[in-house]
Amino acid sequence: MFDRLSERLDGALKRITRRGIVRESDVNDALREVRRALLEADVNFKVVKEFTASVREAALGKEVLESVTPGQLVIKIVHDELTRLLGSESAGLARSSEGPTVVLVVGLQGSGKTTSAAKLALQLKQKGERPLLAAADTKRPAAMEQLVTLGNQIDVATHREGPKSKAEHIARNAVDKARAGGLSHVIVDSAGRLQIDDDMMSEIQRVAKQTKPHEVLFVADAMTGQEAVTVAAEFDKRVPLTGLVLAKLDGDARGGAALSIRSVTGVPIKFTTATEKLEPLEVFHPDRLASRILGMGDVVTFVEQAQEIIDEQAAIKLEKKIRKASFGLDDFLEQLEQVKKMGPLSKVLDMMPGMGKLARNQEVADALEGDQMKRVAAIIQSMTPYERANPEIINGSRRRRIARGSGTTPRDVNQLLNQFREVRKMMKALAGGKIPGGMGAFGGFPGL
Amino acid sequence: MFKRLKRRRSGRDIEQGAAKSRRGFGSRLAGIFERSRITDADWEELEETLISGDVGLDLAIELTEAIRDRVKSDGIKDPDALLGAAREVLIDALRVNGVSEPPAGKPIVILVVGVNGSGKTTTVAKLAHFLQEMGKTSVLAAADTFRAGAIDQLEIWGRRLDLRVVAQAPGSDPAAVAFDAASAAVATKADYLIVDTAGRLQTNRNLMNELRKVRRVLAGRIESAPHEVLLVLDGLTGQNGLAQAREFHADVGVSGIVLAKLDSSAKGGVVFAVTKELEVPVKFAGTGESIEDLAPFDAEEFVDALMRSGN
């Protein structure tokens, strides 16, 4: 969804990572690209302005000039700002302390409210909750039928009333019904309305007053442009929002609107959803989104993840080994396993500066995942400890033995040894800080 | 094809719709024209006004440059003349040459397409009403067999407008519905056949192929049908609107845009890019929630509303 934005930033920042010193003109170049990318992604132009201004301010500081690799720092600053913009927490659904939790779903026409309401019900049901849907869209023809149909499909009851009932009464009655029946949640689907339609905005206020919702979810179309902020802010003013649902994310819209809304209203993005199929809402992870936006490097998260997993002592020991070039196949395997803990390798690559494109290369992804990984482990485990520490002694007969032991071919063993030699060479360079471009940002991180 | 209908209705509706949305906004552009000297900051503001109207960065720069050139070549100094020049450049940018007229035969077949939630079904109903007002009869085809309630929604509109709606069971083949409806339109000698389709994201290959099939089936039943393929764009859509238009155009040949939901604070500026790249004109604007709220697109009104925008 955010791939092209990632590539844009990637391209802009590559120019910086390739140079030693960050000059003001470099920052300006990069920020021009950042601005372009964000605007193309429909991030509100005011948000973009603030964003680029704060990045510039931070980037032109003393720190950058004194840092060893200025490119790393600029990437980090862009990332930090983006994370701040998105919010750092991944907020769940609030819960009522007593009686059913009331969730009011609001938004413009066609943003995806009815579908989102049903998907939320499905998500809750799968968690063992007992939700009730309330059809309070009295405006659009057949909207109530739509919700009832969706409710039937997921086997969740829907409260609906006749065409003359008012939205606030339907919602109120649904809450009473849920309370009486001991149900866990009431999800109120409301009519689509324009933020400038005073009558309809009053109606949603009445619904909120009657039902005292624990959550007011604003459903935003991922394809929305610059006005997203105005719309969301106006809704927030009338019925204070507690969360955003970013809908229709399965297309190629970059969803910059979500960043804008989050940044201007402060309302956290809670769920995302696609257009096809009736599936549960997906929980939104701001940190992952920041990673995707940057694509070429969620440096911070990556480093944090790496730190959590790799024991610091081990890392120090390893660094020494790398420096002395005594890095053996045992270490190699250990590294691979540690990296594996961080998730699929393609995802790890995606978090690395300059590697996003590589991760999207299918051949590379295939080679790094699943069976290939298992084969590598099998080969290394079929070696003697001495062979693992001194791979250069592996000759033809040893190779055949290892291949037999691991159920592979001597050619596979050879290939692995070649790869290992490449990695070791690369790591020596890394330890010496000689790798150009994006990889430099990872100086010192072993195994990759 | 709607050119001759256009004269009957003024663009007043857009104007009113936009007026509603201006509440609470300062008119940044007015600031430019209140002063006598034009500064770089003013040009930047003009550019931002366009960006904030979803024109898109590249086109905003390009249009601002074009306005600058015009101002320079015409030796314009006073702010009023500048406003006039800006309007001209923007209105020009929305002009598309060689828009074809419809054939003499009937029924004229209109296929309505778009992404989820853009406002297709409502547009179909409004269009039928619009044609009804002109004394033209329509048959409606409920070929959105996917979204729960879509068929009901169109049938309710059909009852209100007293029009025939051809439908099958939910989940049935949309092409079959289109075929039936085409036959019904021919048999009843209707002037128009308006085909509602399911919302689909332009990136979904299967659903786009389904739409191609609907088109093929219509062509097989009625000569040179569909005569119009209207893409409904939500007026609030950002830069993805161009991708939508591009893909739908490549698959089913879009002949016109309906810019829906223009009554909100939406500016719909992405249509500049659509017009420029695809040479597909905007034909209608949805300007409100009631059935009358559809008007032939009026570029002048649209540009005026855009120029008065800005947050």
mmCIF file with all atom_site columns, N, CA, C and O in Angstrom, chain A residues 36 42 45-46 49 108-109 140-141 146 194-197 223 225-227 230 248 250-252 276, chain B residues 25 48 51-52 54 58 116 147-148 152-153 201-202 207 236 238-240 244 261 263-265 289 311:
data_model
loop_
_atom_site.group_PDB
_atom_site.id
_atom_site.type_symbol
_atom_site.label_atom_id
_atom_site.label_alt_id
_atom_site.label_comp_id
_atom_site.label_asym_id
_atom_site.label_entity_id
_atom_site.label_seq_id
_atom_site.pdbx_PDB_ins_code
_atom_site.Cartn_x
_atom_site.Cartn_y
_atom_site.Cartn_z
_atom_site.occupancy
_atom_site.B_iso_or_equiv
_atom_site.pdbx_formal_charge
_atom_site.auth_seq_id
_atom_site.auth_comp_id
_atom_site.auth_asym_id
_atom_site.auth_atom_id
_atom_site.pdbx_PDB_model_num
ATOM 1   N N  . ARG A 1 36  ? 7.431   15.782 -1.860  1.00 0.00 ? 36  ARG A N  1
ATOM 2   C CA . ARG A 1 36  ? 6.749   15.272 -3.043  1.00 0.00 ? 36  ARG A CA 1
ATOM 3   C C  . ARG A 1 36  ? 6.087   13.934 -2.746  1.00 0.00 ? 36  ARG A C  1
ATOM 4   O O  . ARG A 1 36  ? 4.919   13.708 -3.062  1.00 0.00 ? 36  ARG A O  1
ATOM 5   N N  . ASP A 1 42  ? -1.094  11.856 -0.610  1.00 0.00 ? 42  ASP A N  1
ATOM 6   C CA . ASP A 1 42  ? -2.270  12.554 -0.077  1.00 0.00 ? 42  ASP A CA 1
ATOM 7   C C  . ASP A 1 42  ? -2.144  12.955 1.385   1.00 0.00 ? 42  ASP A C  1
ATOM 8   O O  . ASP A 1 42  ? -3.156  13.170 2.064   1.00 0.00 ? 42  ASP A O  1
ATOM 9   N N  . PHE A 1 45  ? -1.197  18.959 3.031   1.00 0.00 ? 45  PHE A N  1
ATOM 10  C CA . PHE A 1 45  ? -0.020  19.788 2.744   1.00 0.00 ? 45  PHE A CA 1
ATOM 11  C C  . PHE A 1 45  ? 0.479   20.549 3.970   1.00 0.00 ? 45  PHE A C  1
ATOM 12  O O  . PHE A 1 45  ? 1.668   20.836 4.082   1.00 0.00 ? 45  PHE A O  1
ATOM 13  N N  . LYS A 1 46  ? -0.418  20.817 4.892   1.00 0.00 ? 46  LYS A N  1
ATOM 14  C CA . LYS A 1 46  ? 0.038   21.497 6.109   1.00 0.00 ? 46  LYS A CA 1
ATOM 15  C C  . LYS A 1 46  ? 0.846   20.543 6.991   1.00 0.00 ? 46  LYS A C  1
ATOM 16  O O  . LYS A 1 46  ? 1.840   20.930 7.601   1.00 0.00 ? 46  LYS A O  1
ATOM 17  N N  . LYS A 1 49  ? 4.176   20.201 5.507   1.00 0.00 ? 49  LYS A N  1
ATOM 18  C CA . LYS A 1 49  ? 4.989   21.381 5.802   1.00 0.00 ? 49  LYS A CA 1
ATOM 19  C C  . LYS A 1 49  ? 5.630   21.274 7.180   1.00 0.00 ? 49  LYS A C  1
ATOM 20  O O  . LYS A 1 49  ? 6.830   21.476 7.342   1.00 0.00 ? 49  LYS A O  1
ATOM 21  N N  . LEU A 1 108 ? -18.256 9.526  6.529   1.00 0.00 ? 108 LEU A N  1
ATOM 22  C CA . LEU A 1 108 ? -18.913 10.066 5.346   1.00 0.00 ? 108 LEU A CA 1
ATOM 23  C C  . LEU A 1 108 ? -19.622 8.945  4.588   1.00 0.00 ? 108 LEU A C  1
ATOM 24  O O  . LEU A 1 108 ? -19.377 7.770  4.849   1.00 0.00 ? 108 LEU A O  1
ATOM 25  N N  . GLN A 1 109 ? -20.425 9.324  3.620   1.00 0.00 ? 109 GLN A N  1
ATOM 26  C CA . GLN A 1 109 ? -21.067 8.330  2.752   1.00 0.00 ? 109 GLN A CA 1
ATOM 27  C C  . GLN A 1 109 ? -20.000 7.550  1.998   1.00 0.00 ? 109 GLN A C  1
ATOM 28  O O  . GLN A 1 109 ? -19.047 8.131  1.489   1.00 0.00 ? 109 GLN A O  1
ATOM 29  N N  . ARG A 1 140 ? -29.884 5.886  4.000   1.00 0.00 ? 140 ARG A N  1
ATOM 30  C CA . ARG A 1 140 ? -29.629 5.296  2.687   1.00 0.00 ? 140 ARG A CA 1
ATOM 31  C C  . ARG A 1 140 ? -30.597 4.143  2.442   1.00 0.00 ? 140 ARG A C  1
ATOM 32  O O  . ARG A 1 140 ? -30.768 3.274  3.299   1.00 0.00 ? 140 ARG A O  1
ATOM 33  N N  . PRO A 1 141 ? -31.205 4.119  1.262   1.00 0.00 ? 141 PRO A N  1
ATOM 34  C CA . PRO A 1 141 ? -32.128 3.020  0.963   1.00 0.00 ? 141 PRO A CA 1
ATOM 35  C C  . PRO A 1 141 ? -31.412 1.677  1.107   1.00 0.00 ? 141 PRO A C  1
ATOM 36  O O  . PRO A 1 141 ? -30.289 1.527  0.621   1.00 0.00 ? 141 PRO A O  1
ATOM 37  N N  . GLN A 1 146 ? -28.714 -4.277 4.182   1.00 0.00 ? 146 GLN A N  1
ATOM 38  C CA . GLN A 1 146 ? -27.311 -4.623 3.978   1.00 0.00 ? 146 GLN A CA 1
ATOM 39  C C  . GLN A 1 146 ? -26.685 -5.129 5.280   1.00 0.00 ? 146 GLN A C  1
ATOM 40  O O  . GLN A 1 146 ? -26.024 -6.168 5.301   1.00 0.00 ? 146 GLN A O  1
ATOM 41  N N  . LEU A 1 194 ? -22.289 14.183 5.791   1.00 0.00 ? 194 LEU A N  1
ATOM 42  C CA . LEU A 1 194 ? -21.259 15.185 5.543   1.00 0.00 ? 194 LEU A CA 1
ATOM 43  C C  . LEU A 1 194 ? -21.039 15.987 6.814   1.00 0.00 ? 194 LEU A C  1
ATOM 44  O O  . LEU A 1 194 ? -21.989 16.295 7.525   1.00 0.00 ? 194 LEU A O  1
ATOM 45  N N  . GLN A 1 195 ? -19.798 16.308 7.043   1.00 0.00 ? 195 GLN A N  1
ATOM 46  C CA . GLN A 1 195 ? -19.466 17.063 8.255   1.00 0.00 ? 195 GLN A CA 1
ATOM 47  C C  . GLN A 1 195 ? -20.097 18.450 8.257   1.00 0.00 ? 195 GLN A C  1
ATOM 48  O O  . GLN A 1 195 ? -20.188 19.094 9.288   1.00 0.00 ? 195 GLN A O  1
ATOM 49  N N  . ILE A 1 196 ? -20.545 18.898 7.058   1.00 0.00 ? 196 ILE A N  1
ATOM 50  C CA . ILE A 1 196 ? -21.137 20.239 6.970   1.00 0.00 ? 196 ILE A CA 1
ATOM 51  C C  . ILE A 1 196 ? -22.659 20.188 7.022   1.00 0.00 ? 196 ILE A C  1
ATOM 52  O O  . ILE A 1 196 ? -23.322 21.212 6.936   1.00 0.00 ? 196 ILE A O  1
ATOM 53  N N  . ASP A 1 197 ? -23.188 18.970 7.158   1.00 0.00 ? 197 ASP A N  1
ATOM 54  C CA . ASP A 1 197 ? -24.643 18.825 7.207   1.00 0.00 ? 197 ASP A CA 1
ATOM 55  C C  . ASP A 1 197 ? -25.088 18.913 8.669   1.00 0.00 ? 197 ASP A C  1
ATOM 56  O O  . ASP A 1 197 ? -25.028 17.935 9.417   1.00 0.00 ? 197 ASP A O  1
ATOM 57  N N  . MET A 1 223 ? -8.421  6.217  0.271   1.00 0.00 ? 223 MET A N  1
ATOM 58  C CA . MET A 1 223 ? -8.161  6.975  -0.958  1.00 0.00 ? 223 MET A CA 1
ATOM 59  C C  . MET A 1 223 ? -8.435  8.467  -0.811  1.00 0.00 ? 223 MET A C  1
ATOM 60  O O  . MET A 1 223 ? -8.288  9.227  -1.765  1.00 0.00 ? 223 MET A O  1
ATOM 61  N N  . GLY A 1 225 ? -8.349  12.387 -0.153  1.00 0.00 ? 225 GLY A N  1
ATOM 62  C CA . GLY A 1 225 ? -7.319  13.381 -0.420  1.00 0.00 ? 225 GLY A CA 1
ATOM 63  C C  . GLY A 1 225 ? -7.131  14.384 0.709   1.00 0.00 ? 225 GLY A C  1
ATOM 64  O O  . GLY A 1 225 ? -7.305  14.062 1.888   1.00 0.00 ? 225 GLY A O  1
ATOM 65  N N  . GLN A 1 226 ? -6.834  15.602 0.329   1.00 0.00 ? 226 GLN A N  1
ATOM 66  C CA . GLN A 1 226 ? -6.431  16.648 1.260   1.00 0.00 ? 226 GLN A CA 1
ATOM 67  C C  . GLN A 1 226 ? -7.489  16.997 2.319   1.00 0.00 ? 226 GLN A C  1
ATOM 68  O O  . GLN A 1 226 ? -7.171  17.449 3.398   1.00 0.00 ? 226 GLN A O  1
ATOM 69  N N  . GLU A 1 227 ? -8.767  16.794 1.973   1.00 0.00 ? 227 GLU A N  1
ATOM 70  C CA . GLU A 1 227 ? -9.824  17.223 2.881   1.00 0.00 ? 227 GLU A CA 1
ATOM 71  C C  . GLU A 1 227 ? -10.036 16.287 4.074   1.00 0.00 ? 227 GLU A C  1
ATOM 72  O O  . GLU A 1 227 ? -10.811 16.597 4.974   1.00 0.00 ? 227 GLU A O  1
ATOM 73  N N  . THR A 1 230 ? -9.980  17.996 7.471   1.00 0.00 ? 230 THR A N  1
ATOM 74  C CA . THR A 1 230 ? -11.122 18.857 7.780   1.00 0.00 ? 230 THR A CA 1
ATOM 75  C C  . THR A 1 230 ? -12.318 18.026 8.204   1.00 0.00 ? 230 THR A C  1
ATOM 76  O O  . THR A 1 230 ? -12.997 18.346 9.174   1.00 0.00 ? 230 THR A O  1
ATOM 77  N N  . LYS A 1 248 ? -10.459 0.182  2.861   1.00 0.00 ? 248 LYS A N  1
ATOM 78  C CA . LYS A 1 248 ? -10.105 -0.001 1.440   1.00 0.00 ? 248 LYS A CA 1
ATOM 79  C C  . LYS A 1 248 ? -8.603  0.052  1.211   1.00 0.00 ? 248 LYS A C  1
ATOM 80  O O  . LYS A 1 248 ? -8.125  0.635  0.251   1.00 0.00 ? 248 LYS A O  1
ATOM 81  N N  . ASP A 1 250 ? -6.743  -2.323 0.412   1.00 0.00 ? 250 ASP A N  1
ATOM 82  C CA . ASP A 1 250 ? -6.222  -3.337 -0.505  1.00 0.00 ? 250 ASP A CA 1
ATOM 83  C C  . ASP A 1 250 ? -5.939  -2.791 -1.893  1.00 0.00 ? 250 ASP A C  1
ATOM 84  O O  . ASP A 1 250 ? -5.393  -3.476 -2.729  1.00 0.00 ? 250 ASP A O  1
ATOM 85  N N  . GLY A 1 251 ? -6.279  -1.558 -2.140  1.00 0.00 ? 251 GLY A N  1
ATOM 86  C CA . GLY A 1 251 ? -5.972  -0.972 -3.446  1.00 0.00 ? 251 GLY A CA 1
ATOM 87  C C  . GLY A 1 251 ? -4.551  -0.452 -3.478  1.00 0.00 ? 251 GLY A C  1
ATOM 88  O O  . GLY A 1 251 ? -3.714  -0.856 -2.682  1.00 0.00 ? 251 GLY A O  1
ATOM 89  N N  . ASP A 1 252 ? -4.283  0.486  -4.396  1.00 0.00 ? 252 ASP A N  1
ATOM 90  C CA . ASP A 1 252 ? -2.940  1.032  -4.445  1.00 0.00 ? 252 ASP A CA 1
ATOM 91  C C  . ASP A 1 252 ? -2.879  2.456  -3.884  1.00 0.00 ? 252 ASP A C  1
ATOM 92  O O  . ASP A 1 252 ? -1.902  3.168  -4.084  1.00 0.00 ? 252 ASP A O  1
ATOM 93  N N  . GLU A 1 276 ? -12.558 -6.465 -0.181  1.00 0.00 ? 276 GLU A N  1
ATOM 94  C CA . GLU A 1 276 ? -13.085 -7.773 -0.565  1.00 0.00 ? 276 GLU A CA 1
ATOM 95  C C  . GLU A 1 276 ? -13.304 -8.669 0.648   1.00 0.00 ? 276 GLU A C  1
ATOM 96  O O  . GLU A 1 276 ? -12.579 -8.601 1.624   1.00 0.00 ? 276 GLU A O  1
ATOM 97  N N  . PHE B 2 25  ? -13.957 28.363 6.433   1.00 0.00 ? 25  PHE B N  1
ATOM 98  C CA . PHE B 2 25  ? -12.645 28.476 5.806   1.00 0.00 ? 25  PHE B CA 1
ATOM 99  C C  . PHE B 2 25  ? -12.331 29.935 5.491   1.00 0.00 ? 25  PHE B C  1
ATOM 100 O O  . PHE B 2 25  ? -13.166 30.683 5.026   1.00 0.00 ? 25  PHE B O  1
ATOM 101 N N  . GLU B 2 48  ? -0.334  26.259 -3.376  1.00 0.00 ? 48  GLU B N  1
ATOM 102 C CA . GLU B 2 48  ? -0.864  25.519 -2.225  1.00 0.00 ? 48  GLU B CA 1
ATOM 103 C C  . GLU B 2 48  ? -2.376  25.392 -2.272  1.00 0.00 ? 48  GLU B C  1
ATOM 104 O O  . GLU B 2 48  ? -2.945  24.391 -1.851  1.00 0.00 ? 48  GLU B O  1
ATOM 105 N N  . ILE B 2 51  ? -2.949  22.601 -4.488  1.00 0.00 ? 51  ILE B N  1
ATOM 106 C CA . ILE B 2 51  ? -2.603  21.335 -3.826  1.00 0.00 ? 51  ILE B CA 1
ATOM 107 C C  . ILE B 2 51  ? -3.685  20.952 -2.820  1.00 0.00 ? 51  ILE B C  1
ATOM 108 O O  . ILE B 2 51  ? -4.118  19.811 -2.757  1.00 0.00 ? 51  ILE B O  1
ATOM 109 N N  . SER B 2 52  ? -4.132  21.929 -2.063  1.00 0.00 ? 52  SER B N  1
ATOM 110 C CA . SER B 2 52  ? -5.146  21.622 -1.051  1.00 0.00 ? 52  SER B CA 1
ATOM 111 C C  . SER B 2 52  ? -6.476  21.252 -1.687  1.00 0.00 ? 52  SER B C  1
ATOM 112 O O  . SER B 2 52  ? -7.353  20.714 -1.031  1.00 0.00 ? 52  SER B O  1
ATOM 113 N N  . ASP B 2 54  ? -6.558  19.046 -4.034  1.00 0.00 ? 54  ASP B N  1
ATOM 114 C CA . ASP B 2 54  ? -6.257  17.730 -4.593  1.00 0.00 ? 54  ASP B CA 1
ATOM 115 C C  . ASP B 2 54  ? -5.865  17.747 -6.062  1.00 0.00 ? 54  ASP B C  1
ATOM 116 O O  . ASP B 2 54  ? -6.016  16.755 -6.773  1.00 0.00 ? 54  ASP B O  1
ATOM 117 N N  . ASP B 2 58  ? 2.540   17.935 -8.975  1.00 0.00 ? 58  ASP B N  1
ATOM 118 C CA . ASP B 2 58  ? 3.097   18.208 -10.296 1.00 0.00 ? 58  ASP B CA 1
ATOM 119 C C  . ASP B 2 58  ? 2.215   19.150 -11.102 1.00 0.00 ? 58  ASP B C  1
ATOM 120 O O  . ASP B 2 58  ? 2.687   20.119 -11.688 1.00 0.00 ? 58  ASP B O  1
ATOM 121 N N  . ASN B 2 116 ? -15.318 1.093  -4.744  1.00 0.00 ? 116 ASN B N  1
ATOM 122 C CA . ASN B 2 116 ? -16.311 0.921  -3.678  1.00 0.00 ? 116 ASN B CA 1
ATOM 123 C C  . ASN B 2 116 ? -16.614 2.246  -2.988  1.00 0.00 ? 116 ASN B C  1
ATOM 124 O O  . ASN B 2 116 ? -15.703 3.005  -2.647  1.00 0.00 ? 116 ASN B O  1
ATOM 125 N N  . ARG B 2 147 ? -22.450 -6.486 -3.499  1.00 0.00 ? 147 ARG B N  1
ATOM 126 C CA . ARG B 2 147 ? -22.659 -5.809 -2.215  1.00 0.00 ? 147 ARG B CA 1
ATOM 127 C C  . ARG B 2 147 ? -24.037 -6.139 -1.664  1.00 0.00 ? 147 ARG B C  1
ATOM 128 O O  . ARG B 2 147 ? -25.043 -6.028 -2.361  1.00 0.00 ? 147 ARG B O  1
ATOM 129 N N  . ALA B 2 148 ? -24.040 -6.536 -0.406  1.00 0.00 ? 148 ALA B N  1
ATOM 130 C CA . ALA B 2 148 ? -25.307 -6.832 0.247   1.00 0.00 ? 148 ALA B CA 1
ATOM 131 C C  . ALA B 2 148 ? -26.170 -5.573 0.206   1.00 0.00 ? 148 ALA B C  1
ATOM 132 O O  . ALA B 2 148 ? -25.711 -4.483 0.516   1.00 0.00 ? 148 ALA B O  1
ATOM 133 N N  . ASP B 2 152 ? -31.440 -4.197 -3.517  1.00 0.00 ? 152 ASP B N  1
ATOM 134 C CA . ASP B 2 152 ? -32.566 -3.561 -2.805  1.00 0.00 ? 152 ASP B CA 1
ATOM 135 C C  . ASP B 2 152 ? -32.516 -2.053 -2.985  1.00 0.00 ? 152 ASP B C  1
ATOM 136 O O  . ASP B 2 152 ? -33.521 -1.399 -3.217  1.00 0.00 ? 152 ASP B O  1
ATOM 137 N N  . GLN B 2 153 ? -31.320 -1.512 -2.832  1.00 0.00 ? 153 GLN B N  1
ATOM 138 C CA . GLN B 2 153 ? -31.155 -0.056 -2.914  1.00 0.00 ? 153 GLN B CA 1
ATOM 139 C C  . GLN B 2 153 ? -31.628 0.470  -4.273  1.00 0.00 ? 153 GLN B C  1
ATOM 140 O O  . GLN B 2 153 ? -32.393 1.436  -4.343  1.00 0.00 ? 153 GLN B O  1
ATOM 141 N N  . LEU B 2 201 ? -11.994 -2.157 -6.729  1.00 0.00 ? 201 LEU B N  1
ATOM 142 C CA . LEU B 2 201 ? -10.747 -1.403 -6.770  1.00 0.00 ? 201 LEU B CA 1
ATOM 143 C C  . LEU B 2 201 ? -10.054 -1.746 -8.080  1.00 0.00 ? 201 LEU B C  1
ATOM 144 O O  . LEU B 2 201 ? -10.072 -2.888 -8.507  1.00 0.00 ? 201 LEU B O  1
ATOM 145 N N  . GLN B 2 202 ? -9.469  -0.716 -8.660  1.00 0.00 ? 202 GLN B N  1
ATOM 146 C CA . GLN B 2 202 ? -8.876  -0.896 -9.993  1.00 0.00 ? 202 GLN B CA 1
ATOM 147 C C  . GLN B 2 202 ? -7.718  -1.866 -9.995  1.00 0.00 ? 202 GLN B C  1
ATOM 148 O O  . GLN B 2 202 ? -7.264  -2.313 -11.039 1.00 0.00 ? 202 GLN B O  1
ATOM 149 N N  . LEU B 2 207 ? -11.995 -8.702 -10.747 1.00 0.00 ? 207 LEU B N  1
ATOM 150 C CA . LEU B 2 207 ? -13.202 -7.882 -10.830 1.00 0.00 ? 207 LEU B CA 1
ATOM 151 C C  . LEU B 2 207 ? -13.155 -6.975 -12.056 1.00 0.00 ? 207 LEU B C  1
ATOM 152 O O  . LEU B 2 207 ? -14.187 -6.664 -12.644 1.00 0.00 ? 207 LEU B O  1
ATOM 153 N N  . LEU B 2 236 ? -13.924 13.589 -2.926  1.00 0.00 ? 236 LEU B N  1
ATOM 154 C CA . LEU B 2 236 ? -12.899 13.701 -1.882  1.00 0.00 ? 236 LEU B CA 1
ATOM 155 C C  . LEU B 2 236 ? -11.636 12.912 -2.204  1.00 0.00 ? 236 LEU B C  1
ATOM 156 O O  . LEU B 2 236 ? -10.653 12.989 -1.483  1.00 0.00 ? 236 LEU B O  1
ATOM 157 N N  . GLY B 2 238 ? -8.212  11.599 -3.402  1.00 0.00 ? 238 GLY B N  1
ATOM 158 C CA . GLY B 2 238 ? -6.935  12.267 -3.615  1.00 0.00 ? 238 GLY B CA 1
ATOM 159 C C  . GLY B 2 238 ? -6.279  11.776 -4.892  1.00 0.00 ? 238 GLY B C  1
ATOM 160 O O  . GLY B 2 238 ? -6.956  11.489 -5.881  1.00 0.00 ? 238 GLY B O  1
ATOM 161 N N  . GLN B 2 239 ? -4.974  11.649 -4.861  1.00 0.00 ? 239 GLN B N  1
ATOM 162 C CA . GLN B 2 239 ? -4.215  11.332 -6.065  1.00 0.00 ? 239 GLN B CA 1
ATOM 163 C C  . GLN B 2 239 ? -4.507  9.945  -6.614  1.00 0.00 ? 239 GLN B C  1
ATOM 164 O O  . GLN B 2 239 ? -4.208  9.654  -7.764  1.00 0.00 ? 239 GLN B O  1
ATOM 165 N N  . ASN B 2 240 ? -5.096  9.079  -5.814  1.00 0.00 ? 240 ASN B N  1
ATOM 166 C CA . ASN B 2 240 ? -5.443  7.759  -6.313  1.00 0.00 ? 240 ASN B CA 1
ATOM 167 C C  . ASN B 2 240 ? -6.514  7.833  -7.406  1.00 0.00 ? 240 ASN B C  1
ATOM 168 O O  . ASN B 2 240 ? -6.670  6.912  -8.195  1.00 0.00 ? 240 ASN B O  1
ATOM 169 N N  . GLN B 2 244 ? -7.283  5.321  -10.549 1.00 0.00 ? 244 GLN B N  1
ATOM 170 C CA . GLN B 2 244 ? -8.606  4.749  -10.797 1.00 0.00 ? 244 GLN B CA 1
ATOM 171 C C  . GLN B 2 244 ? -9.018  4.984  -12.244 1.00 0.00 ? 244 GLN B C  1
ATOM 172 O O  . GLN B 2 244 ? -9.395  4.060  -12.961 1.00 0.00 ? 244 GLN B O  1
ATOM 173 N N  . LYS B 2 261 ? -20.352 13.671 -4.819  1.00 0.00 ? 261 LYS B N  1
ATOM 174 C CA . LYS B 2 261 ? -20.175 14.222 -3.467  1.00 0.00 ? 261 LYS B CA 1
ATOM 175 C C  . LYS B 2 261 ? -19.450 15.569 -3.465  1.00 0.00 ? 261 LYS B C  1
ATOM 176 O O  . LYS B 2 261 ? -18.667 15.861 -2.559  1.00 0.00 ? 261 LYS B O  1
ATOM 177 N N  . ASP B 2 263 ? -20.733 18.276 -2.888  1.00 0.00 ? 263 ASP B N  1
ATOM 178 C CA . ASP B 2 263 ? -21.417 19.217 -1.999  1.00 0.00 ? 263 ASP B CA 1
ATOM 179 C C  . ASP B 2 263 ? -20.711 19.351 -0.666  1.00 0.00 ? 263 ASP B C  1
ATOM 180 O O  . ASP B 2 263 ? -21.004 20.234 0.114   1.00 0.00 ? 263 ASP B O  1
ATOM 181 N N  . SER B 2 264 ? -19.772 18.459 -0.389  1.00 0.00 ? 264 SER B N  1
ATOM 182 C CA . SER B 2 264 ? -19.054 18.585 0.867   1.00 0.00 ? 264 SER B CA 1
ATOM 183 C C  . SER B 2 264 ? -17.970 19.628 0.678   1.00 0.00 ? 264 SER B C  1
ATOM 184 O O  . SER B 2 264 ? -18.063 20.472 -0.179  1.00 0.00 ? 264 SER B O  1
ATOM 185 N N  . SER B 2 265 ? -16.928 19.536 1.456   1.00 0.00 ? 265 SER B N  1
ATOM 186 C CA . SER B 2 265 ? -15.833 20.475 1.267   1.00 0.00 ? 265 SER B CA 1
ATOM 187 C C  . SER B 2 265 ? -14.885 19.969 0.183   1.00 0.00 ? 265 SER B C  1
ATOM 188 O O  . SER B 2 265 ? -13.804 20.497 -0.006  1.00 0.00 ? 265 SER B O  1
ATOM 189 N N  . GLU B 2 289 ? -27.551 15.385 -1.650  1.00 0.00 ? 289 GLU B N  1
ATOM 190 C CA . GLU B 2 289 ? -28.057 14.065 -1.330  1.00 0.00 ? 289 GLU B CA 1
ATOM 191 C C  . GLU B 2 289 ? -29.402 13.744 -1.942  1.00 0.00 ? 289 GLU B C  1
ATOM 192 O O  . GLU B 2 289 ? -29.814 12.595 -1.982  1.00 0.00 ? 289 GLU B O  1
ATOM 193 N N  . ASN B 2 311 ? -7.375  26.008 3.001   1.00 0.00 ? 311 ASN B N  1
ATOM 194 C CA . ASN B 2 311 ? -7.741  25.842 4.417   1.00 0.00 ? 311 ASN B CA 1
ATOM 195 C C  . ASN B 2 311 ? -7.232  27.001 5.238   1.00 0.00 ? 311 ASN B C  1
ATOM 196 O O  . ASN B 2 311 ? -6.132  27.412 5.091   1.00 0.00 ? 311 ASN B O  1
#
